[in-house]
Amino acid sequence: MMQAQDLLRLKEIARRTRRLIIESVAEAGSGHPGGSLSAVELVVALYFHKMRHDPKNPKWEDRDRFILSKGHAAPLLYSVLAQAGYFPVEELKTLRKLGSMLQGHPDFRTPGVEYCAGSEGIGLSVGIGLALAAKLDGKGYRTYVLLGDGEMQEGQIWEAAMAAVKYRLDNLTAIVDRNGIQQDGLTENIMPLEPLAAKWQAFNWNVIQIDGYDFEQIIDAYNKAEETLNRPTVIIAHTTKGKGVSFMEWSPQWHGQAPKKEQVSKILEEMGLL
Amino acid sequence: MSKTSKMGDMRTGYGEALAELGSMRKDVVVVGADTTQSLKTSLFGYKFPERFFNIGIAESNAVSIAAGLALAGKIAFVSTYAAFIPGKCVDQIRNAIAYPNLNVKIVASHAGLSVGPDGASHQQVEDIATMRAIPNMKVLAPADEYSTRRLVFAIAESSGPCYMRLARPKSPVVYDDARFAIGSSNILRDGSDVAIVACGLMVAEALDAADILAQEGISCRVIDMYSIKPIDSDAIVKAARDTGAIVTAEEHNILGGLGSAVAEVVCEHAPCIMKRVGVKDTFGESGEHDELLAKYGLKARDIASAAREVVRLKR
Ligand SMILES: Cc1ncc(C[n+]2csc(CCOP(=O)(O)OP(=O)(O)O)c2C)c(N)n1
Ligand SMILES: [Mg+2]
């Protein structure tokens, strides 16, 4: 069980993260708010509770690794890394601008970024490479990979799903942001994914389904993944694209469109962040 | 010809032409990959839902399905962002489309640096090189909305595989009327001191460069080399012989693209001094499109200074 105080702290960080996402994407004038907002709690729980990492020493060999395979959610990753202390929060204002360390999609020039994603479908395989190397080197670090649900339409995801089981990668956890929406519309209309849990089960993964906004469920799932031996775990997190901003929720339109700067204060007010 | 102040949108040109083509020919089918609103192939999809297939975020699958449709006699158009088709599925394009010489027309948008703030992962600057190196594949890069429209019909008429790259932003209209044929090119302005051979959005920049040079008394021929493969060798040889100095301009790596294609012809048939304007074998980065063009040396002034240099060197 989590301490009530811990829970409050995580919730507060999640609120601030949403605010930073809205502000930075609006300032940039482009970007992907929907898929950034949908996975806030999942990533906050990793960086502020679960993962062993050191913002003062981003290259620490034994750190746990996080790969944002759905790289378009970069504003989420950057907002979390900044709050964790990898770089000043003010940097977020430079998102997507010429010369910024905060590229439109994750890039090695940002401290704390583990992998340059942007082309969907690749991150889980890279995670397998990291997890294999950890075993080779006798290291205890864990690797977490956040996937979009639309991203799972890429065949490579399922190639990776097979490989992770072959090598019994119990140090690898995949997290699926199951928000039901991709760029053109609903996943189940564009290219149906269901029955999704059964697919992963058939590939012999340990499958856990959770509410992607309940910190206790999230952390419990991360712990169970760590306790599970000899096979990888996938956490299917049921989420809402655009979570927290009423007009963005469940709207494919807000997948890749920035709010106008004039809209920001209204959004923050509605979210109780002003 | 000068570029006009009117702006056009290649994707609108593509989507509308495709929908029109669909009414003319029942054997045209369209395959998408979760970006059909953005590419405007959805315009075809609304009109002909039974001939429209959105395969989701699965580019290798999409191009291979297009191959199967073509194998059964269809003219299959397949589209998404150039970073992903051809970027993500060069093997499928090679083995499932080009090798069997199938009637698949790959039309990709957001090529070059034009996707701007999305950054390097989405900026496709190798596609001309990779596609050009595959036997049977034709490669086109239209300069504006008008030429995009015309070329949609031209590639539908041609047999075998074809790759056409489009840019993301609204861009100056270069043409009000012209003829387009695969393997041909258009001289947009004649001149005798230097020839600028450009493709895609660089054609408008080349016209601006010619204006700059004209003020300095340098007479510039501007050629829109929209067909990069097959390439209009006659036009290149003639330009080399007439002017003795050639500059190429492309929103693509200087390795393997238009500049290389032109250099191959020039070296073999009419050697002359030449310079290539393009991305200098580096990845891009986030920034507004225009800022990136400036940073990577792809503006009219950069083309003009390359032109000045070749003019100086040939003397
Ligand atoms: C390989 C690839 N194809 C296409 C895209 C363009 N694209 C960016 S995000 C996106 C939709 C993503 O949907 P999903 O994976 O469900 O992400 P989320 O809903 O979490 O934002 C698409 C098609 C891409 N980035 N990579
Ligand atoms: Mg999704």
Short mmCIF file of N, CA, C and O and ligand atoms in Angstrom, two decimals, chain A residues 148-150 177 179-182 187 241, ligand 2:
data_model
loop_
_atom_site.label_atom_id
_atom_site.label_comp_id
_atom_site.label_asym_id
_atom_site.label_seq_id
_atom_site.Cartn_x
_atom_site.Cartn_y
_atom_site.Cartn_z
N GLY A 148 2.14 3.37 -27.86
CA GLY A 148 0.79 3.81 -28.20
C GLY A 148 -0.03 2.60 -28.61
O GLY A 148 0.53 1.57 -29.01
N ASP A 149 -1.36 2.72 -28.52
CA ASP A 149 -2.14 1.56 -28.97
C ASP A 149 -2.16 1.48 -30.50
O ASP A 149 -1.98 0.42 -31.08
N GLY A 150 -2.28 2.64 -31.15
CA GLY A 150 -2.17 2.63 -32.61
C GLY A 150 -0.82 2.08 -33.05
O GLY A 150 -0.71 1.38 -34.05
N ASP A 177 -0.50 2.51 -23.75
CA ASP A 177 -1.41 3.62 -23.50
C ASP A 177 -2.67 3.38 -24.32
O ASP A 177 -2.80 3.81 -25.46
N ASN A 179 -5.62 4.31 -25.25
CA ASN A 179 -6.59 5.41 -25.29
C ASN A 179 -7.60 5.28 -26.43
O ASN A 179 -8.47 6.12 -26.59
N GLY A 180 -7.46 4.25 -27.23
CA GLY A 180 -8.49 3.96 -28.24
C GLY A 180 -8.47 4.85 -29.46
O GLY A 180 -9.32 4.71 -30.34
N ILE A 181 -7.49 5.75 -29.52
CA ILE A 181 -7.49 6.72 -30.63
C ILE A 181 -6.11 6.78 -31.28
O ILE A 181 -5.09 6.70 -30.60
N GLN A 182 -6.11 6.91 -32.58
CA GLN A 182 -4.88 7.16 -33.33
C GLN A 182 -5.08 8.42 -34.16
O GLN A 182 -5.93 9.23 -33.82
N THR A 187 -9.08 3.53 -32.93
CA THR A 187 -8.29 2.35 -33.33
C THR A 187 -9.20 1.24 -33.85
O THR A 187 -8.85 0.57 -34.82
N LYS A 241 -7.54 9.70 -24.31
CA LYS A 241 -6.69 10.64 -25.05
C LYS A 241 -7.12 12.07 -24.70
O LYS A 241 -8.31 12.38 -24.64
MG MG C 2 -3.73 5.91 -29.14
#
